[in-house]
Tab-separated table of C-alpha atoms in Angstrom:
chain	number	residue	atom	x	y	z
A	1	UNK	CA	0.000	0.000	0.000
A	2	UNK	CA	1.596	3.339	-1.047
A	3	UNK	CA	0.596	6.382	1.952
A	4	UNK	CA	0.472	9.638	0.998
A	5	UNK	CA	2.451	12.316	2.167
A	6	UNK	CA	2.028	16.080	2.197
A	7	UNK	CA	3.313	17.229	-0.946
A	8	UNK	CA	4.268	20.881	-0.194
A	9	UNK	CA	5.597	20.310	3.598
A	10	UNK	CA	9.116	20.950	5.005
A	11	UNK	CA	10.563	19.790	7.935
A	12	UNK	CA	11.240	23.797	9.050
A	13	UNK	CA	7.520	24.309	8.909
A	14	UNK	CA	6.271	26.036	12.350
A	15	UNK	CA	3.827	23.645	14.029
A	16	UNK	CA	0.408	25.283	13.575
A	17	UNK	CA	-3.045	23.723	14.395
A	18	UNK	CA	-5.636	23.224	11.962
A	19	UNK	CA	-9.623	23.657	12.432
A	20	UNK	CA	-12.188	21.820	10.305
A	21	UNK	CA	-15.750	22.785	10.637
A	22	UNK	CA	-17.696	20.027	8.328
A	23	UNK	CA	-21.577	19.938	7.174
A	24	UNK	CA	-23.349	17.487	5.190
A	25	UNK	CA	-22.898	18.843	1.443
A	26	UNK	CA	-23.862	20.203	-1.452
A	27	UNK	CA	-24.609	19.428	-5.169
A	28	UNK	CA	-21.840	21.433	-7.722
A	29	UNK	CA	-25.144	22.626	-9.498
A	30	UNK	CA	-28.995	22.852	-9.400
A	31	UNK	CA	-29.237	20.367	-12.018
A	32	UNK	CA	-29.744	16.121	-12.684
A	33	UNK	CA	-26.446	15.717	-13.751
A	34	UNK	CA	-24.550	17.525	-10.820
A	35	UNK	CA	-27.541	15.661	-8.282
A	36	UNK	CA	-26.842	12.110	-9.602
A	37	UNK	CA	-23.593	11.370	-8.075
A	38	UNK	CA	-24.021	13.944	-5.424
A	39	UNK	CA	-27.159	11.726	-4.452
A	40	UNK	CA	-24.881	8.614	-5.219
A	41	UNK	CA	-22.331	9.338	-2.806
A	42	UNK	CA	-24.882	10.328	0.241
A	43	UNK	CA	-27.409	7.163	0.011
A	44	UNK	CA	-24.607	4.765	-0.753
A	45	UNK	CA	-23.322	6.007	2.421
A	46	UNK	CA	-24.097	2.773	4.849
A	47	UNK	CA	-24.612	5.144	8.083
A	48	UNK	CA	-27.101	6.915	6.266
A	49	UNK	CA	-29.181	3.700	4.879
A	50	UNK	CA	-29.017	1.053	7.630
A	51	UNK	CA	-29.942	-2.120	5.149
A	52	UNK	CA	-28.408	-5.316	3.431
A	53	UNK	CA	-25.797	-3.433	1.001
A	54	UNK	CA	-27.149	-6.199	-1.560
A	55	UNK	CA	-30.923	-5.028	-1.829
A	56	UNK	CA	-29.727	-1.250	-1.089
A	57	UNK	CA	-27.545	-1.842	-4.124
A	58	UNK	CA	-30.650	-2.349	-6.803
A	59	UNK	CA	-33.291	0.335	-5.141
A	60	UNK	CA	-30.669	2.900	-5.630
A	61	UNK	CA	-29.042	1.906	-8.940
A	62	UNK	CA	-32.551	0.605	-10.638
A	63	UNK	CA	-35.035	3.054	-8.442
A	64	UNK	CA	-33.914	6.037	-6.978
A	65	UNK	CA	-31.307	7.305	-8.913
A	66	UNK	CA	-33.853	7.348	-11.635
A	67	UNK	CA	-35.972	9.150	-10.499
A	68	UNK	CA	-34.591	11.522	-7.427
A	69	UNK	CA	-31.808	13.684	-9.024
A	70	UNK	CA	-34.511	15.276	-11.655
A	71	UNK	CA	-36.745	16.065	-8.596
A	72	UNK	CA	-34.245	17.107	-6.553
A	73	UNK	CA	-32.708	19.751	-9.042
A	74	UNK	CA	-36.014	21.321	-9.395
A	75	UNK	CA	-36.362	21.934	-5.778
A	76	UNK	CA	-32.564	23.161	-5.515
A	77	UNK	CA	-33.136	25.555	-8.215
A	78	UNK	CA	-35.660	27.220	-6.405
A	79	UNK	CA	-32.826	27.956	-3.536
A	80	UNK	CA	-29.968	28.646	-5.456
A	81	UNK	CA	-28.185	32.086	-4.999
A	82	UNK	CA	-25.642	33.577	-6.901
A	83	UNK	CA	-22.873	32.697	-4.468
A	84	UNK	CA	-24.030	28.497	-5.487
A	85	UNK	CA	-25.515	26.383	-2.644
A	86	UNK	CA	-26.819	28.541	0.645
A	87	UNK	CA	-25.040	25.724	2.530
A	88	UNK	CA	-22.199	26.002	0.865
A	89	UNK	CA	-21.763	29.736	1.267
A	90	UNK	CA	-23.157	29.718	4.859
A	91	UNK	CA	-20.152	27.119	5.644
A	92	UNK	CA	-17.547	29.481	3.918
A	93	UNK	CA	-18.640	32.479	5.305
A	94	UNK	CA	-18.552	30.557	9.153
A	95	UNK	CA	-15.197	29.126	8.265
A	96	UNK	CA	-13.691	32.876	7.589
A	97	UNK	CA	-15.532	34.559	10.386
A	98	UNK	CA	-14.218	32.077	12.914
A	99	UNK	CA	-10.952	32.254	11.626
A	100	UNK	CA	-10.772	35.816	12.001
A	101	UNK	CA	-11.888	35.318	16.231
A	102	UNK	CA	-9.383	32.803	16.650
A	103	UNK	CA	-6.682	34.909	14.602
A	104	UNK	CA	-6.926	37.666	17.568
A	105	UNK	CA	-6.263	34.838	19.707
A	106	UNK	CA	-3.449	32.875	18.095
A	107	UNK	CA	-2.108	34.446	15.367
A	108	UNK	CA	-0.939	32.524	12.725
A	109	UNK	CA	-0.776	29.683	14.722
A	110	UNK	CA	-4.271	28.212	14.279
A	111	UNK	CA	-5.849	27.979	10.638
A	112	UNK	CA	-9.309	27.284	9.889
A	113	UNK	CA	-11.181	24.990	6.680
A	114	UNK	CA	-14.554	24.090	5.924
A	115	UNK	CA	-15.339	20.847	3.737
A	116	UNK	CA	-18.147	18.780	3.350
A	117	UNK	CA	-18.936	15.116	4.093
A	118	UNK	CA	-20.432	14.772	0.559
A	119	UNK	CA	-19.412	16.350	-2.856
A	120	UNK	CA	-16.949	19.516	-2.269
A	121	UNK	CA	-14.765	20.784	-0.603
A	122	UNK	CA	-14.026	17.081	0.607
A	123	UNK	CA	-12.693	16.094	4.091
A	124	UNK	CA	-9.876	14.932	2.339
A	125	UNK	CA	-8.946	17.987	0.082
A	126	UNK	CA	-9.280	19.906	3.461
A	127	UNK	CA	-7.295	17.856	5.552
A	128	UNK	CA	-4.692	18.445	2.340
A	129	UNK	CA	-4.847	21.489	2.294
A	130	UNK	CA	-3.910	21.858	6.333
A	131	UNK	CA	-1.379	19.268	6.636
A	132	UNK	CA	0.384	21.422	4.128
A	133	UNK	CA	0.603	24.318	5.509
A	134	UNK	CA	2.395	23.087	8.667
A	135	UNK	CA	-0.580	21.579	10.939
A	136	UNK	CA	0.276	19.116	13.381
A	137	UNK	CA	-2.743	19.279	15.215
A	138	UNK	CA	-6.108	18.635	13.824
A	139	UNK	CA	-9.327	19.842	15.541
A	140	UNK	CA	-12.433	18.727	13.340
A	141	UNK	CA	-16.030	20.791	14.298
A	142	UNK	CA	-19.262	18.813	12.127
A	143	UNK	CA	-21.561	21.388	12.602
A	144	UNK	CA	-24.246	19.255	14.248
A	145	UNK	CA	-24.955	20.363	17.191
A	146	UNK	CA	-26.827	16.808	18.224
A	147	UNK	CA	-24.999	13.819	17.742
A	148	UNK	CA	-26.319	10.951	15.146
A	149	UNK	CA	-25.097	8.046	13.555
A	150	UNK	CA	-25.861	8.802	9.951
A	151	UNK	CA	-23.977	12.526	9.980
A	152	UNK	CA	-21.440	12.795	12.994
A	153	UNK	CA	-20.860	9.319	13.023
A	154	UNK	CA	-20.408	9.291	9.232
A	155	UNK	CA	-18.419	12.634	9.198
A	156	UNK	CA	-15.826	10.673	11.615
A	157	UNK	CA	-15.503	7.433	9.097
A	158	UNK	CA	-14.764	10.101	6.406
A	159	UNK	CA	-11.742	11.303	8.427
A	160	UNK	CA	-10.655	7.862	9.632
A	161	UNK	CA	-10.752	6.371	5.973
A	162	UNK	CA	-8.569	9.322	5.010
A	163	UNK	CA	-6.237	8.817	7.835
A	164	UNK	CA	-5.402	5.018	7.248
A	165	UNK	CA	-3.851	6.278	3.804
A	166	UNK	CA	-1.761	8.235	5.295
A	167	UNK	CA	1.944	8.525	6.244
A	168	UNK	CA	1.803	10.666	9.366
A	169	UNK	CA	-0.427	11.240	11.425
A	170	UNK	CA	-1.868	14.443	13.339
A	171	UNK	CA	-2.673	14.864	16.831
A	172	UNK	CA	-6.460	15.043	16.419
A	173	UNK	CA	-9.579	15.650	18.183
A	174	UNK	CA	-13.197	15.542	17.239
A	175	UNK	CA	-16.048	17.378	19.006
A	176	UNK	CA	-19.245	14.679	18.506
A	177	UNK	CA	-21.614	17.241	19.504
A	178	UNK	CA	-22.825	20.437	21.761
A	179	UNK	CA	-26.714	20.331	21.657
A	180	UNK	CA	-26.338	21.114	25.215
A	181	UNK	CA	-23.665	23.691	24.890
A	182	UNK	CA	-24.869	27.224	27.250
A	183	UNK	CA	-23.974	29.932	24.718
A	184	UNK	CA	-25.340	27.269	22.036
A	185	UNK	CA	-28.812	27.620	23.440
A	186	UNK	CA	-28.463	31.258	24.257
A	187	UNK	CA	-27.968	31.727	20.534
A	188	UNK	CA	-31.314	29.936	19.313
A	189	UNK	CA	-33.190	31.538	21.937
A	190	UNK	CA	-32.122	35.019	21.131
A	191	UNK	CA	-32.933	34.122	17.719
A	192	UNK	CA	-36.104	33.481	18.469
A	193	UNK	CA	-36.571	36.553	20.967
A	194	UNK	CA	-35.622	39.214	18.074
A	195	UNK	CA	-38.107	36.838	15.756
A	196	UNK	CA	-40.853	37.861	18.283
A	197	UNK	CA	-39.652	40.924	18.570
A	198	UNK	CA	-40.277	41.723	15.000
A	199	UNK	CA	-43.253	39.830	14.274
A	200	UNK	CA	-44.829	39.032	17.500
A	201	UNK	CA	-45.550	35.461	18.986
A	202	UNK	CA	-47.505	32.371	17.346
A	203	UNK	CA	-50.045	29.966	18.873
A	204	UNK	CA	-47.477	27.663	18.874
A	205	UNK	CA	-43.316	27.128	18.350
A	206	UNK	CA	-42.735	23.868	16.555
A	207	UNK	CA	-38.910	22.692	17.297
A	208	UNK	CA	-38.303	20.939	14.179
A	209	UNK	CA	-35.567	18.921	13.590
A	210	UNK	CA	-34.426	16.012	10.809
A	211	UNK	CA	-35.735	12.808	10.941
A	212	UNK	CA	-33.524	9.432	11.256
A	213	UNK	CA	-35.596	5.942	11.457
A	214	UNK	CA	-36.875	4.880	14.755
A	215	UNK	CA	-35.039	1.821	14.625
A	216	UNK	CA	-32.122	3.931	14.861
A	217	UNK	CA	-33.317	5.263	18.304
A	218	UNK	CA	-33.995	1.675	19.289
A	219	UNK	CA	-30.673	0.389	18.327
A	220	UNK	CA	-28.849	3.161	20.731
A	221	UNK	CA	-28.364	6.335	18.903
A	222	UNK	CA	-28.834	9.254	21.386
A	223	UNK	CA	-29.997	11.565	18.715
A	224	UNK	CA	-33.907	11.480	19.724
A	225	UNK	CA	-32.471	12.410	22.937
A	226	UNK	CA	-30.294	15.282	22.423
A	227	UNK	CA	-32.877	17.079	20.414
A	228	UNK	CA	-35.675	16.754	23.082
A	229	UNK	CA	-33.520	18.415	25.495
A	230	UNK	CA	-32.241	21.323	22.922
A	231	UNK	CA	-35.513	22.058	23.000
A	232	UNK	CA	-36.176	21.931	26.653
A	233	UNK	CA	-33.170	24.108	27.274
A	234	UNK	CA	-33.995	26.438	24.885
A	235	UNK	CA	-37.677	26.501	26.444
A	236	UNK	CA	-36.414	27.154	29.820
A	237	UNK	CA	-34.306	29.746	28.945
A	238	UNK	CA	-37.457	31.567	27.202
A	239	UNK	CA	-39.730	30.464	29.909
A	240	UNK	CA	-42.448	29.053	27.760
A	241	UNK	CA	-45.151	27.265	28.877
A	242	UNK	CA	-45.926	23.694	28.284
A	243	UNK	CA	-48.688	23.967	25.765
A	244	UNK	CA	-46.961	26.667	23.761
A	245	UNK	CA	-44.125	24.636	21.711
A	246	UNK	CA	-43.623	21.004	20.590
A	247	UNK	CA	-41.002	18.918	18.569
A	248	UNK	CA	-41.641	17.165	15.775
A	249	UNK	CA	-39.094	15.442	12.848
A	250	UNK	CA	-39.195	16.201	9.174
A	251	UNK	CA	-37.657	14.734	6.562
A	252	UNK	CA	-38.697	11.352	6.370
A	253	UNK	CA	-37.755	8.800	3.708
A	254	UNK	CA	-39.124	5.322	2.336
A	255	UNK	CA	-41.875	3.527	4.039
A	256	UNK	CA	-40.804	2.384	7.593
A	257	UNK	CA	-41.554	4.234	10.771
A	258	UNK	CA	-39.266	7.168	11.985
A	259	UNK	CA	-38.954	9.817	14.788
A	260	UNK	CA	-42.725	11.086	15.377
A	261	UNK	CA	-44.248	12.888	15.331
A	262	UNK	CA	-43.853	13.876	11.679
A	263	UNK	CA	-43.552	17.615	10.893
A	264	UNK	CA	-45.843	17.304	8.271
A	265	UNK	CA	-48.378	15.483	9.690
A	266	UNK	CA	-48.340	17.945	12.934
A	267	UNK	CA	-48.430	20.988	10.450
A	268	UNK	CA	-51.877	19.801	8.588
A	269	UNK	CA	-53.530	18.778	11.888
A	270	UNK	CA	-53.122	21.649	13.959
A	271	UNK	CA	-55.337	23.902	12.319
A	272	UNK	CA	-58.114	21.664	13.328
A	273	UNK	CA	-57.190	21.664	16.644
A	274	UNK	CA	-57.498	25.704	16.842
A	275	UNK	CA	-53.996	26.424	16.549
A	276	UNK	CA	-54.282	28.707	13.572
A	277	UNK	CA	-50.550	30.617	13.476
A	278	UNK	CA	-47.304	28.973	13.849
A	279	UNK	CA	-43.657	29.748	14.001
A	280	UNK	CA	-41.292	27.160	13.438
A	281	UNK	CA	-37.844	26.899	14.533
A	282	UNK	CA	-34.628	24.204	12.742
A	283	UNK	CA	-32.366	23.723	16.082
A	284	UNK	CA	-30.519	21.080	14.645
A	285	UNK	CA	-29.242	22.994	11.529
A	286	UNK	CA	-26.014	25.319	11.863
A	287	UNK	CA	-27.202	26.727	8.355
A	288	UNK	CA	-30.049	27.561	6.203
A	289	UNK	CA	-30.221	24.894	3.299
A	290	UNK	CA	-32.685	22.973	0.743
A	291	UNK	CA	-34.463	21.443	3.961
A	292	UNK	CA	-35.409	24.737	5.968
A	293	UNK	CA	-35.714	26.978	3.007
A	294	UNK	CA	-37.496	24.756	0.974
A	295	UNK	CA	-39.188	21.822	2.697
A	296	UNK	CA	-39.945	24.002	6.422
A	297	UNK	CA	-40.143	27.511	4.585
A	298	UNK	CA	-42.109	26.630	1.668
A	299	UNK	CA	-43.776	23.406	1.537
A	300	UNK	CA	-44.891	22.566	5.031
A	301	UNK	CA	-46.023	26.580	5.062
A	302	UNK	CA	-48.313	24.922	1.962
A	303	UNK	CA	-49.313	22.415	4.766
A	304	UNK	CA	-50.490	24.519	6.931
A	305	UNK	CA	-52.091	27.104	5.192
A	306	UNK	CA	-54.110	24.813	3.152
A	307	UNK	CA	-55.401	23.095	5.992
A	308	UNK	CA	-56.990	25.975	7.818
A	309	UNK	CA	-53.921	27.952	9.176
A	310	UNK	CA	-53.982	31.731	9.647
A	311	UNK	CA	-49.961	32.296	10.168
A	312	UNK	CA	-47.041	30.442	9.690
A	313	UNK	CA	-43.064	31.761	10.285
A	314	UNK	CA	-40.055	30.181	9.861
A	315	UNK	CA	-37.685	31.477	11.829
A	316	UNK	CA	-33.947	31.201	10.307
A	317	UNK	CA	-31.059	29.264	11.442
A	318	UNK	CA	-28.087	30.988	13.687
A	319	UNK	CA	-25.900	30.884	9.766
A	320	UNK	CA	-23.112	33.114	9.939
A	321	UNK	CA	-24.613	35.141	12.882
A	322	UNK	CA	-22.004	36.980	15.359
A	323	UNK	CA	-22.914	35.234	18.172
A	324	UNK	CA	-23.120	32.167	16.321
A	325	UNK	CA	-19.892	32.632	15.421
A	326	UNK	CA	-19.081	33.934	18.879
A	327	UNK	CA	-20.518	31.087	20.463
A	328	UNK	CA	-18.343	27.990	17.382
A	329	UNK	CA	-14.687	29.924	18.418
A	330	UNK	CA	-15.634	29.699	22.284
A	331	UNK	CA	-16.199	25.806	21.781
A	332	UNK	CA	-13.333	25.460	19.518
A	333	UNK	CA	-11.169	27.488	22.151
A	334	UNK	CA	-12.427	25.451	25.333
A	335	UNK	CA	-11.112	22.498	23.202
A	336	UNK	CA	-7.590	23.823	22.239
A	337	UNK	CA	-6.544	25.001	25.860
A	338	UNK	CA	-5.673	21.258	25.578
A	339	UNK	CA	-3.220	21.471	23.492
A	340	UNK	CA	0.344	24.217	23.097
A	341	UNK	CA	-0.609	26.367	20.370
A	342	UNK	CA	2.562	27.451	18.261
A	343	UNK	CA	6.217	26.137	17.874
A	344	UNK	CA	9.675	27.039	19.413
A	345	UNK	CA	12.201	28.289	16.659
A	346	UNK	CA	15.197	26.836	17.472
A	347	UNK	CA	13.391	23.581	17.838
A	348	UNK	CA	12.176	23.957	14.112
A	349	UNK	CA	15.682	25.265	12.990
A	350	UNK	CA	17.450	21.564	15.287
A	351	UNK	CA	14.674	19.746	13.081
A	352	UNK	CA	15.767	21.155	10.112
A	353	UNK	CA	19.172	20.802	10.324
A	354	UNK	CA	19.174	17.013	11.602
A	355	UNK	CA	16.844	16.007	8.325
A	356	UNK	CA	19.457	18.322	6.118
A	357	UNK	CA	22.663	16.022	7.624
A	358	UNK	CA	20.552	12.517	6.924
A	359	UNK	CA	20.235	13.904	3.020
């Protein structure tokens, strides 16, 4: 097996430390031929579809993949920007606004990527691109803040498979999740105060987060967990009362039973039940993308209105925020003060000169 190496490193290189902030991905375009393999990539995933690799093999291949990129390009198109994918420039624009926090910290010494778990940037092209200029250390950040299998989990194997091809090795750590995190829930609930601010309060707030398979749940994954007490937290902190907010999971897919109760459902049947405006909140998203533009902004609003409702508000995600991005370089901080940021000189310049007498 040939490793690789870093192909623009020296052995005089200051030590630096290198921060990766990861999300889920993005198509390269709003169209069925950038959505095939982008969908290819993501479903073949085995943390994200839990069955026999076999059968999984055909439904994607013969089924979905027929069908799903065409539909999905329609729907991206109606999110696309100028900038490309909102994802994709929400990640960017977190990457360079927490690298300017922790600049005023560290210097030079700490350097800051984005990539993506699926399509580009990849993990790997980022991980390139720090081992090359000089990191030693390698923090990585997915920015979910409750842990599950199918994106933490599977952000993790992406590092690890890139890691066993390789011929040295960084000191690394990996922050699995902070759904729990103080300033974390300070953020959403201030987002939600200056929401109300603005527009006054709903009937209801609907925490809505993504949906995994219940089986999932069953089988150990704390997911289901963590999200119920985001929510709690974030309802203590703006004192709401029982009866005034609920979670719910969106994003369901195929036939067998997930995380209830559905979004969806909850959406159409409220209005029968006299709750006739709603605002609805994504906790579990760092950034605004195709699911809480499109599927919570536009077509569960269809939901609702169309089944009796008055009102409905989504209220964005913390994106590229200041406190948001006050509240990523405090967690990232709290989880370097483990480690000696920067490099002594003359140990560099002894390094140097002991690889330049082996040549």
């Amino acid at each position: 097996m040939k490793y690789r190496s870093q192909t623009a490193f020296t052995h005089a290189q200051a030590d630096k430390i290198g921060v990766l902030i990861s999300n889920l991905g993005t198509p390269e375009a709003p169209t069925k031929q950038a959505l095939r393999p982008y969908l290819k990539q993501f479903l073949s995933d085995p943390r994200v579809v839990e069955v026999p690799k076999l059968v999984w093999y055909f439904v994607l291949n013969g089924i979905i993949l027929n069908i799903r990129p065409k539909r999905s390009a329609q729907a991206y198109k109606t999110v696309w920007t100028d900038e490309g994918s909102p994802l994709l420039t929400h990640t960017k624009h977190q990457a360079s606004g927490i690298q300017k926090r922790l600049s005023h910290i560290y210097g030079e010494d700490v350097m800051v990527d984005f990539a993506m778990r699926y399509g580009e940037p990849s993990v790997s092209s980022a991980i390139d691109r720090l081992l090359n200029k000089g990191a030693r250390k390698i923090l990585l950040l997915p920015l979910y803040p409750q842990y599950c299998a199918s994106t933490t989990g599977s952000t993790f194997d992406a590092l690890a498979q890139d890691f066993v091809k390789r011929r040295w090795l960084p000191d690394f750590q990996f922050i699995s999740h902070y759904h729990e995190h103080p300033e974390y829930i300070q953020c959403v609930a201030d987002k939600i105060r200056a929401h109300w601010d603005a527009h006054g309060r709903a009937d209801k707030l609907i925490f809505s987060y993504h949906g995994i398979p219940k089986r999932y749940l069953l089988n150990g994954d704390p997911y289901h967990c963590e999200c119920h007490k985001t929510t709690r937290l974030i309802a203590q902190v703006l004192e709401l009362d029982e009866g005034s907010y609920m979670t719910s999971f969106q994003s369901r897919f195929g036939r067998e039973e997930w995380l209830k109760p559905y979004t969806d459902e909850t959406l159409k049947s409220l209005p029968g039940k006299g709750v006739k405006a709603v605002q609805v909140v994504c906790p579990g998203f760092s950034s605004d993308c195709l699911e809480t533009i499109e599927e919570i902004g536009e077509e569960n609003r269809e939901y609702f209105m169309e089944a009796g409702g008055q009102s409905y508000e989504y209220i964005p995600c913390l994106n590229s925020d200041d406190a948001h991005l006050d509240m990523l370089s405090s967690l990232i901080q709290a989880h370097l003060s483990h480690w000696k940021v920067g490099d002594d000189y003359n140990q560099r310049e002894a390094r140097a000169k002991a690889i330049g007498a082996l040549k």
